[in-house]
Tab-separated table of C-alpha atoms and ligand atoms in Angstrom:
chain	number	residue	atom	x	y	z
A	1	UNK	CA	0.000	0.000	0.000
A	2	UNK	CA	1.214	3.489	-0.752
A	3	UNK	CA	1.239	5.290	2.547
A	4	UNK	CA	-0.732	8.425	3.119
A	5	UNK	CA	1.245	11.535	2.385
A	6	UNK	CA	4.124	11.383	4.913
A	7	UNK	CA	3.835	15.142	5.261
A	8	UNK	CA	0.324	14.667	6.618
A	9	UNK	CA	0.474	14.764	10.392
A	10	UNK	CA	-0.794	11.888	12.531
A	11	UNK	CA	-3.227	11.975	15.400
A	12	UNK	CA	-2.114	10.073	18.489
A	13	UNK	CA	-4.702	8.409	20.728
A	14	UNK	CA	-3.893	6.778	24.074
A	15	UNK	CA	-6.528	4.661	25.780
A	16	UNK	CA	-6.530	4.934	29.570
A	17	UNK	CA	-8.397	1.804	30.717
A	18	UNK	CA	-9.328	2.838	34.249
A	19	UNK	CA	-12.373	4.316	35.942
A	20	UNK	CA	-13.103	5.068	39.567
A	21	UNK	CA	-16.350	3.131	39.237
A	22	UNK	CA	-18.534	1.545	36.583
A	23	UNK	CA	-21.495	3.404	35.078
A	24	UNK	CA	-24.329	0.951	34.373
A	25	UNK	CA	-24.745	1.867	30.685
A	26	UNK	CA	-21.088	1.821	29.718
A	27	UNK	CA	-19.502	-0.744	27.423
A	28	UNK	CA	-16.147	0.984	27.002
A	29	UNK	CA	-13.001	-0.925	27.859
A	30	UNK	CA	-12.015	-0.149	31.443
A	31	UNK	CA	-11.392	-1.700	34.824
A	32	UNK	CA	-12.242	-0.125	38.147
A	33	UNK	CA	-9.192	1.358	39.818
A	34	UNK	CA	-9.650	1.480	43.574
A	35	UNK	CA	-6.554	3.578	44.281
A	36	UNK	CA	-4.278	5.573	42.012
A	37	UNK	CA	-1.244	5.341	44.271
A	38	UNK	CA	0.142	2.702	46.601
A	39	UNK	CA	0.718	3.444	50.298
A	40	UNK	CA	4.294	4.489	49.524
A	41	UNK	CA	3.123	7.095	46.989
A	42	UNK	CA	4.220	4.999	43.997
A	43	UNK	CA	1.768	4.526	41.154
A	44	UNK	CA	-0.750	1.724	41.609
A	45	UNK	CA	0.626	-1.519	40.127
A	46	UNK	CA	-2.086	-1.650	37.436
A	47	UNK	CA	-1.222	1.872	36.256
A	48	UNK	CA	2.482	1.053	36.188
A	49	UNK	CA	1.772	-2.133	34.258
A	50	UNK	CA	-0.291	-0.213	31.713
A	51	UNK	CA	2.476	2.394	31.254
A	52	UNK	CA	4.972	-0.410	30.680
A	53	UNK	CA	2.553	-1.925	28.177
A	54	UNK	CA	2.441	1.374	26.273
A	55	UNK	CA	6.211	1.417	26.111
A	56	UNK	CA	6.293	-2.117	24.761
A	57	UNK	CA	3.575	-1.392	22.205
A	58	UNK	CA	5.298	1.706	20.959
A	59	UNK	CA	8.654	-0.078	20.659
A	60	UNK	CA	7.440	-3.283	19.113
A	61	UNK	CA	4.832	-2.104	16.718
A	62	UNK	CA	5.073	1.552	15.909
A	63	UNK	CA	8.662	2.653	15.685
A	64	UNK	CA	8.936	1.884	11.957
A	65	UNK	CA	5.543	3.196	11.011
A	66	UNK	CA	6.007	6.383	12.981
A	67	UNK	CA	9.407	7.131	11.557
A	68	UNK	CA	9.221	10.402	9.672
A	69	UNK	CA	5.595	11.097	10.569
A	70	UNK	CA	4.782	14.215	12.537
A	71	UNK	CA	2.144	14.055	15.297
A	72	UNK	CA	-0.082	17.128	15.614
A	73	UNK	CA	-2.847	16.034	18.007
A	74	UNK	CA	-3.011	13.938	21.152
A	75	UNK	CA	-6.216	12.591	22.629
A	76	UNK	CA	-6.299	10.811	25.991
A	77	UNK	CA	-9.530	8.851	26.187
A	78	UNK	CA	-10.859	5.984	28.158
A	79	UNK	CA	-12.020	4.871	30.588
A	80	UNK	CA	-11.346	7.998	32.547
A	81	UNK	CA	-7.855	9.443	32.130
A	82	UNK	CA	-8.314	11.570	35.252
A	83	UNK	CA	-8.794	8.356	37.280
A	84	UNK	CA	-5.024	7.795	37.250
A	85	UNK	CA	-4.461	11.030	39.179
A	86	UNK	CA	-1.925	13.808	38.778
A	87	UNK	CA	1.088	11.514	39.212
A	88	UNK	CA	-0.184	9.052	36.616
A	89	UNK	CA	-0.938	11.786	34.081
A	90	UNK	CA	2.457	13.399	34.671
A	91	UNK	CA	4.157	10.103	33.920
A	92	UNK	CA	2.056	9.704	30.788
A	93	UNK	CA	2.762	13.241	29.526
A	94	UNK	CA	6.502	12.812	30.069
A	95	UNK	CA	6.424	9.450	28.307
A	96	UNK	CA	4.547	10.811	25.271
A	97	UNK	CA	6.914	13.773	24.940
A	98	UNK	CA	10.013	11.640	25.192
A	99	UNK	CA	8.950	8.625	23.126
A	100	UNK	CA	7.233	10.558	20.349
A	101	UNK	CA	9.811	13.364	20.303
A	102	UNK	CA	7.306	16.168	20.657
A	103	UNK	CA	6.233	18.921	22.996
A	104	UNK	CA	2.593	18.835	24.014
A	105	UNK	CA	2.408	22.627	24.028
A	106	UNK	CA	3.433	22.683	20.356
A	107	UNK	CA	0.654	20.361	19.140
A	108	UNK	CA	-2.469	21.676	17.441
A	109	UNK	CA	-4.637	20.088	20.124
A	110	UNK	CA	-4.135	18.039	23.293
A	111	UNK	CA	-7.427	16.797	24.707
A	112	UNK	CA	-7.861	14.938	27.989
A	113	UNK	CA	-11.139	13.323	29.011
A	114	UNK	CA	-11.945	14.062	32.648
A	115	UNK	CA	-14.683	13.340	35.107
A	116	UNK	CA	-15.918	16.330	37.107
A	117	UNK	CA	-15.169	14.723	40.465
A	118	UNK	CA	-11.467	14.641	39.586
A	119	UNK	CA	-10.730	18.155	38.351
A	120	UNK	CA	-9.317	19.948	41.389
A	121	UNK	CA	-6.912	22.903	41.366
A	122	UNK	CA	-3.801	20.684	41.463
A	123	UNK	CA	-4.848	18.637	38.447
A	124	UNK	CA	-5.924	21.719	36.508
A	125	UNK	CA	-2.601	23.461	37.139
A	126	UNK	CA	-0.703	20.382	35.997
A	127	UNK	CA	-2.762	20.078	32.826
A	128	UNK	CA	-2.112	23.698	31.927
A	129	UNK	CA	1.623	23.410	32.692
A	130	UNK	CA	1.897	20.255	30.634
A	131	UNK	CA	0.462	21.910	27.506
A	132	UNK	CA	-3.018	20.406	27.501
A	133	UNK	CA	-5.260	22.661	25.414
A	134	UNK	CA	-8.681	21.100	25.795
A	135	UNK	CA	-10.659	19.042	28.273
A	136	UNK	CA	-13.648	16.874	27.516
A	137	UNK	CA	-15.761	16.587	30.635
A	138	UNK	CA	-18.009	13.610	31.274
A	139	UNK	CA	-20.875	15.666	32.683
A	140	UNK	CA	-23.699	13.601	31.081
A	141	UNK	CA	-26.363	15.352	33.152
A	142	UNK	CA	-26.805	18.173	35.640
A	143	UNK	CA	-30.139	16.963	37.010
A	144	UNK	CA	-30.022	15.015	40.267
A	145	UNK	CA	-32.389	12.417	38.807
A	146	UNK	CA	-30.317	12.113	35.622
A	147	UNK	CA	-27.086	11.686	37.555
A	148	UNK	CA	-28.751	9.011	39.679
A	149	UNK	CA	-30.174	7.168	36.656
A	150	UNK	CA	-26.818	7.232	34.885
A	151	UNK	CA	-24.929	6.158	38.003
A	152	UNK	CA	-22.664	9.203	37.990
A	153	UNK	CA	-20.967	10.211	41.228
A	154	UNK	CA	-20.584	13.955	40.722
A	155	UNK	CA	-23.110	16.623	41.685
A	156	UNK	CA	-24.469	19.416	39.497
A	157	UNK	CA	-22.473	22.154	41.228
A	158	UNK	CA	-19.292	20.095	41.021
A	159	UNK	CA	-19.707	19.731	37.255
A	160	UNK	CA	-20.443	23.419	36.742
A	161	UNK	CA	-17.505	24.458	38.944
A	162	UNK	CA	-15.334	22.208	36.844
A	163	UNK	CA	-16.480	23.848	33.589
A	164	UNK	CA	-15.887	27.309	35.110
A	165	UNK	CA	-12.441	26.338	36.364
A	166	UNK	CA	-11.294	24.805	33.085
A	167	UNK	CA	-12.685	27.669	31.012
A	168	UNK	CA	-11.166	30.207	33.413
A	169	UNK	CA	-7.769	28.556	33.001
A	170	UNK	CA	-7.985	29.131	29.252
A	171	UNK	CA	-8.637	25.518	28.262
A	172	UNK	CA	-11.031	24.613	25.492
A	173	UNK	CA	-13.903	23.167	27.496
A	174	UNK	CA	-16.215	20.529	26.091
A	175	UNK	CA	-18.966	18.803	28.042
A	176	UNK	CA	-20.730	15.537	27.185
A	177	UNK	CA	-24.484	15.356	27.683
A	178	UNK	CA	-26.498	12.141	27.522
A	179	UNK	CA	-30.099	12.188	26.322
A	180	UNK	CA	-32.918	9.756	26.952
A	181	UNK	CA	-32.682	8.797	30.615
A	182	UNK	CA	-35.961	8.118	32.414
A	183	UNK	CA	-37.812	11.309	33.306
A	184	UNK	CA	-35.733	13.724	31.215
A	185	UNK	CA	-37.849	16.545	29.787
A	186	UNK	CA	-37.245	19.136	27.053
A	187	UNK	CA	-37.500	21.951	29.602
A	188	UNK	CA	-34.989	20.245	31.885
A	189	UNK	CA	-32.619	19.689	28.978
A	190	UNK	CA	-32.774	23.370	28.038
A	191	UNK	CA	-31.896	24.280	31.632
A	192	UNK	CA	-28.924	21.899	31.603
A	193	UNK	CA	-27.628	23.427	28.374
A	194	UNK	CA	-28.081	26.972	29.657
A	195	UNK	CA	-26.206	26.209	32.869
A	196	UNK	CA	-23.285	24.656	30.974
A	197	UNK	CA	-23.079	27.587	28.566
A	198	UNK	CA	-23.250	30.098	31.381
A	199	UNK	CA	-20.388	28.287	33.119
A	200	UNK	CA	-18.259	28.665	29.985
A	201	UNK	CA	-18.571	25.441	27.998
A	202	UNK	CA	-17.430	26.247	24.456
A	203	UNK	CA	-18.251	22.872	22.996
A	204	UNK	CA	-20.919	20.274	23.684
A	205	UNK	CA	-21.050	16.647	22.607
A	206	UNK	CA	-24.604	15.350	22.787
A	207	UNK	CA	-25.413	11.655	22.605
A	208	UNK	CA	-28.504	9.522	22.820
A	209	UNK	CA	-28.204	6.952	25.587
A	210	UNK	CA	-27.699	3.562	23.948
A	211	UNK	CA	-27.752	0.317	25.852
A	212	UNK	CA	-25.575	-2.655	24.943
A	213	UNK	CA	-26.493	-6.139	26.107
A	214	UNK	CA	-23.292	-6.801	28.006
A	215	UNK	CA	-23.754	-3.874	30.404
A	216	UNK	CA	-25.531	-3.910	33.793
A	217	UNK	CA	-28.416	-1.829	32.391
A	218	UNK	CA	-30.574	-4.680	30.960
A	219	UNK	CA	-30.420	-6.439	34.346
A	220	UNK	CA	-31.542	-3.236	36.048
A	221	UNK	CA	-34.414	-2.988	33.555
A	222	UNK	CA	-35.430	-6.569	34.387
A	223	UNK	CA	-35.563	-5.607	38.068
A	224	UNK	CA	-37.621	-2.505	37.322
A	225	UNK	CA	-34.826	-0.116	38.322
A	226	UNK	CA	-34.260	1.409	34.895
A	227	UNK	CA	-36.060	1.712	31.568
A	228	UNK	CA	-34.789	1.258	28.054
A	229	UNK	CA	-34.550	4.606	26.264
A	230	UNK	CA	-37.388	5.443	23.900
A	231	UNK	CA	-36.281	6.273	20.332
A	232	UNK	CA	-38.994	8.867	19.760
A	233	UNK	CA	-38.273	10.667	23.028
A	234	UNK	CA	-34.575	10.691	22.229
A	235	UNK	CA	-35.199	12.060	18.735
A	236	UNK	CA	-37.319	14.855	20.228
A	237	UNK	CA	-34.643	15.666	22.817
A	238	UNK	CA	-31.920	15.722	20.177
A	239	UNK	CA	-33.944	18.225	18.179
A	240	UNK	CA	-34.638	20.298	21.269
A	241	UNK	CA	-30.909	20.425	21.986
A	242	UNK	CA	-30.130	21.469	18.423
A	243	UNK	CA	-32.751	24.204	18.365
A	244	UNK	CA	-31.747	25.547	21.749
A	245	UNK	CA	-28.054	25.622	20.910
A	246	UNK	CA	-28.680	27.169	17.487
A	247	UNK	CA	-30.626	29.961	19.184
A	248	UNK	CA	-27.509	30.655	21.260
A	249	UNK	CA	-25.284	30.794	18.196
A	250	UNK	CA	-23.721	27.360	18.548
A	251	UNK	CA	-22.668	25.651	15.308
A	252	UNK	CA	-23.944	22.117	14.894
A	253	UNK	CA	-20.890	21.045	12.903
A	254	UNK	CA	-21.015	17.271	13.358
A	255	UNK	CA	-23.843	14.863	14.116
A	256	UNK	CA	-23.096	14.914	17.878
A	257	UNK	CA	-20.942	18.050	18.210
A	258	UNK	CA	-21.657	21.741	18.756
A	259	UNK	CA	-19.159	24.604	18.906
A	260	UNK	CA	-19.673	28.043	20.469
A	261	UNK	CA	-19.797	31.121	18.222
A	262	UNK	CA	-16.216	31.634	17.058
A	263	UNK	CA	-15.195	28.579	19.075
A	264	UNK	CA	-13.058	25.700	17.986
A	265	UNK	CA	-14.200	22.401	16.559
A	266	UNK	CA	-12.608	19.216	17.871
A	267	UNK	CA	-9.449	18.745	15.818
A	268	UNK	CA	-8.438	15.241	16.818
A	269	UNK	CA	-11.945	13.809	16.509
A	270	UNK	CA	-12.202	15.576	13.159
A	271	UNK	CA	-9.412	13.353	11.867
A	272	UNK	CA	-11.782	10.371	11.772
A	273	UNK	CA	-14.329	12.314	9.713
A	274	UNK	CA	-11.668	13.762	7.413
A	275	UNK	CA	-9.986	10.412	6.656
A	276	UNK	CA	-6.742	11.201	8.453
A	277	UNK	CA	-4.393	8.651	10.007
A	278	UNK	CA	-4.493	7.982	13.732
A	279	UNK	CA	-2.053	5.898	15.759
A	280	UNK	CA	-3.798	4.485	18.801
A	281	UNK	CA	-2.138	2.810	21.767
A	282	UNK	CA	-3.568	0.872	24.706
A	283	UNK	CA	-6.224	-1.812	25.149
A	284	UNK	CA	-9.063	-1.688	22.592
A	285	UNK	CA	-7.478	1.283	20.824
A	286	UNK	CA	-8.079	1.393	17.060
A	287	UNK	CA	-5.436	2.750	14.690
A	288	UNK	CA	-6.327	3.731	11.151
A	289	UNK	CA	-4.198	4.365	8.051
A	290	UNK	CA	-5.240	5.458	4.592
A	291	UNK	CA	-3.488	4.869	1.340
A	292	UNK	CA	-3.843	4.058	-2.338
A	293	UNK	CA	-3.181	0.781	-4.150
A	294	UNK	CA	-3.111	1.124	-7.922
A	295	UNK	CA	-5.219	4.246	-7.581
A	296	UNK	CA	-7.862	2.648	-5.346
A	297	UNK	CA	-8.398	3.786	-1.777
A	298	UNK	CA	-7.408	1.518	1.105
A	299	UNK	CA	-8.293	1.870	4.769
A	300	UNK	CA	-6.322	-0.338	7.170
A	301	UNK	CA	-7.346	-0.628	10.799
A	302	UNK	CA	-5.611	-2.315	13.679
A	303	UNK	CA	-7.844	-3.065	16.660
A	304	UNK	CA	-6.006	-3.786	19.869
A	305	UNK	CA	-7.327	-6.554	22.118
A	306	UNK	CA	-9.927	-5.508	24.632
A	307	UNK	CA	-9.081	-5.834	28.310
A	308	UNK	CA	-5.931	-4.651	30.046
A	309	UNK	CA	-4.863	-8.192	30.904
A	310	UNK	CA	-5.246	-9.526	27.356
A	311	UNK	CA	-3.460	-6.519	25.911
A	312	UNK	CA	-0.601	-6.819	28.417
A	313	UNK	CA	-0.262	-10.524	27.735
A	314	UNK	CA	0.372	-9.807	24.061
A	315	UNK	CA	-2.929	-11.070	22.593
A	316	UNK	CA	-2.919	-10.364	18.878
A	317	UNK	CA	-4.710	-7.320	17.530
A	318	UNK	CA	-7.376	-7.758	14.866
A	319	UNK	CA	-6.864	-6.248	11.458
A	320	UNK	CA	-9.402	-4.907	8.996
A	321	UNK	CA	-8.619	-3.819	5.477
A	322	UNK	CA	-11.154	-2.122	3.245
A	323	UNK	CA	-10.351	-1.515	-0.398
A	324	UNK	CA	-11.903	0.226	-3.370
A	325	UNK	CA	-15.647	0.732	-3.112
A	326	UNK	CA	-15.923	-0.563	0.481
A	327	UNK	CA	-13.247	1.869	1.680
A	328	UNK	CA	-14.878	4.698	-0.265
A	329	UNK	CA	-18.406	3.934	0.975
A	330	UNK	CA	-17.273	3.973	4.571
A	331	UNK	CA	-15.311	7.162	3.943
A	332	UNK	CA	-18.379	8.820	2.475
A	333	UNK	CA	-20.490	7.834	5.472
A	334	UNK	CA	-17.857	9.080	7.949
A	335	UNK	CA	-17.400	12.303	5.986
A	336	UNK	CA	-21.137	12.925	6.077
A	337	UNK	CA	-20.952	13.135	9.881
A	338	UNK	CA	-19.682	16.678	9.267
A	339	UNK	CA	-22.722	18.781	8.521
A	340	UNK	CA	-20.712	21.001	6.191
A	341	UNK	CA	-20.497	17.842	4.095
A	342	UNK	CA	-17.968	16.046	1.964
A	343	UNK	CA	-15.693	17.882	-0.434
A	344	UNK	CA	-16.096	15.509	-3.368
A	345	UNK	CA	-12.801	16.484	-5.020
A	346	UNK	CA	-10.910	15.676	-1.782
A	347	UNK	CA	-12.893	12.460	-1.500
A	348	UNK	CA	-11.848	11.444	-5.020
A	349	UNK	CA	-8.193	12.124	-4.232
A	350	UNK	CA	-8.376	10.054	-1.053
A	351	UNK	CA	-10.366	7.113	-2.387
A	352	UNK	CA	-9.590	7.159	-6.105
A	353	UNK	CA	-13.229	7.172	-7.250
A	354	UNK	CA	-14.883	9.908	-9.366
A	355	UNK	CA	-17.854	12.112	-8.615
A	356	UNK	CA	-19.977	9.882	-10.885
A	357	UNK	CA	-19.428	6.987	-8.459
A	358	UNK	CA	-20.571	9.174	-5.563
A	359	UNK	CA	-23.643	10.323	-7.534
A	360	UNK	CA	-24.703	6.751	-8.241
A	361	UNK	CA	-24.079	5.640	-4.658
A	362	UNK	CA	-26.166	8.393	-3.084
A	363	UNK	CA	-28.893	8.769	-5.724
A	364	UNK	CA	-31.608	7.108	-3.630
A	365	UNK	CA	-30.806	9.157	-0.515
A	366	UNK	CA	-30.707	12.360	-2.596
A	367	UNK	CA	-34.085	11.364	-4.057
A	368	UNK	CA	-35.466	10.868	-0.554
A	369	UNK	CA	-34.269	14.343	0.390
A	370	UNK	CA	-31.864	13.036	3.060
A	371	UNK	CA	-28.732	14.159	1.204
A	372	UNK	CA	-28.161	17.171	-1.019
A	373	UNK	CA	-25.537	18.567	-3.380
A	374	UNK	CA	-24.162	22.033	-2.679
A	375	UNK	CA	-22.139	24.067	-5.204
A	376	UNK	CA	-20.755	23.074	-8.576
A	377	UNK	CA	-17.682	21.044	-9.517
A	378	UNK	CA	-14.835	21.254	-8.707
A	379	UNK	CA	-16.034	22.713	-5.383
A	380	UNK	CA	-19.154	20.548	-5.097
A	381	UNK	CA	-20.025	19.183	-1.683
A	382	UNK	CA	-22.402	16.471	-0.633
A	383	UNK	CA	-24.079	16.911	2.714
A	384	UNK	CA	-26.907	15.708	4.886
A	385	UNK	CA	-29.877	17.932	4.048
A	386	UNK	CA	-30.786	20.537	6.664
A	387	UNK	CA	-32.986	19.010	9.348
A	388	UNK	CA	-32.208	15.424	8.255
A	389	UNK	CA	-29.126	14.735	10.422
A	390	UNK	CA	-31.173	12.410	12.648
A	391	UNK	CA	-31.293	9.941	9.759
A	392	UNK	CA	-27.507	9.825	9.417
A	393	UNK	CA	-27.441	6.249	10.700
A	394	UNK	CA	-30.123	5.090	8.298
A	395	UNK	CA	-28.241	6.622	5.366
A	396	UNK	CA	-25.599	3.990	6.145
A	397	UNK	CA	-27.945	1.282	4.913
A	398	UNK	CA	-27.632	2.617	1.355
A	399	UNK	CA	-24.033	3.704	1.515
A	400	UNK	CA	-22.311	0.742	3.134
B	501	SF4	S1	-16.697	7.003	33.686
B	501	SF4	FE1	-16.975	6.905	31.457
B	501	SF4	S2	-15.728	5.199	30.737
B	501	SF4	FE2	-15.917	4.994	32.976
B	501	SF4	S3	-17.638	3.624	33.278
B	501	SF4	FE3	-18.469	5.697	33.341
B	501	SF4	S4	-19.070	6.184	31.199
B	501	SF4	FE4	-17.729	4.367	31.166
């Protein structure tokens, strides 16, 4: 495979597989970390083992591939990166800077996912000193009933104080909100959004609560302690959120993402929608590379084993390789997550297929009014039609 342009910078993702406790709806890859440090002040053995695993993964698998590639974004996701505490994050920052030969402060974006109960003054100061530019806060809800339903441990005021503190320190501040928990109302959702905006959130990520079978939630439903989310209620809440944020000048720039007026879009996350390469380390982390073979697009993914123990023990990653039309169809679908749409000329360069292929592939969805063409070649774009972004997932049926 011809590699992507070596001048094109990579995104770096590190999966932090620890949480302070388990939320009943979550199917991410994590284990509960009871303490971040041992009694002697050393890092907890599981955190040390994970850091050693990162070192081994970087040495064994990525040195060759990384050679000559510049990294311009870092995203620490999880799990809950803040669960490893200040000492754990400091070790991680130092390791990234030394092993990837970069300075965090010089990157285009460094995002750390945090839970509100963890962001105290000491952690905030360390994040700023280290060169972190953006935090993504797992707020999920500000309502006492929502926090209880979702099994979150923070309180409303704690979350808002956290947004204020991060924003006040000059960090890009994004908050996650979850929609569709039992008892949530449109009026309550508007109040949650207003409170977050007033506290200084410059970016919101808004998701419908989805329940996977292998989480505790179905068991709670069986015992009458939770309900499964209702699709229609969630669709209404998603539209309420969009309307309310639009009225406050927020740009709905991606299916689940909103940016404040003049505020920044997520750069690292944007790499997935713009078909950029990402190197991902840690359990369950997924790396992606793009290239061309005889003029046809190729997308190669490496999916690390799930579970800290399996990853540490050297279980083999899984590989996926999409070529030609399958790579292009997936690329089109991912690109359509951005509401500005897909630049069809850039798409053709990346995937080696002409506009006529795109036209044929999307004809039915254009006919249904779900997708629309904007502008003329060579600047033509294809986008989800205004007001139709809720059907993004169903568009996949035709595209993929
Ligand atoms: S804190 Fe986040 S990653 Fe951890 S269990 Fe809860 S939702 Fe999942």
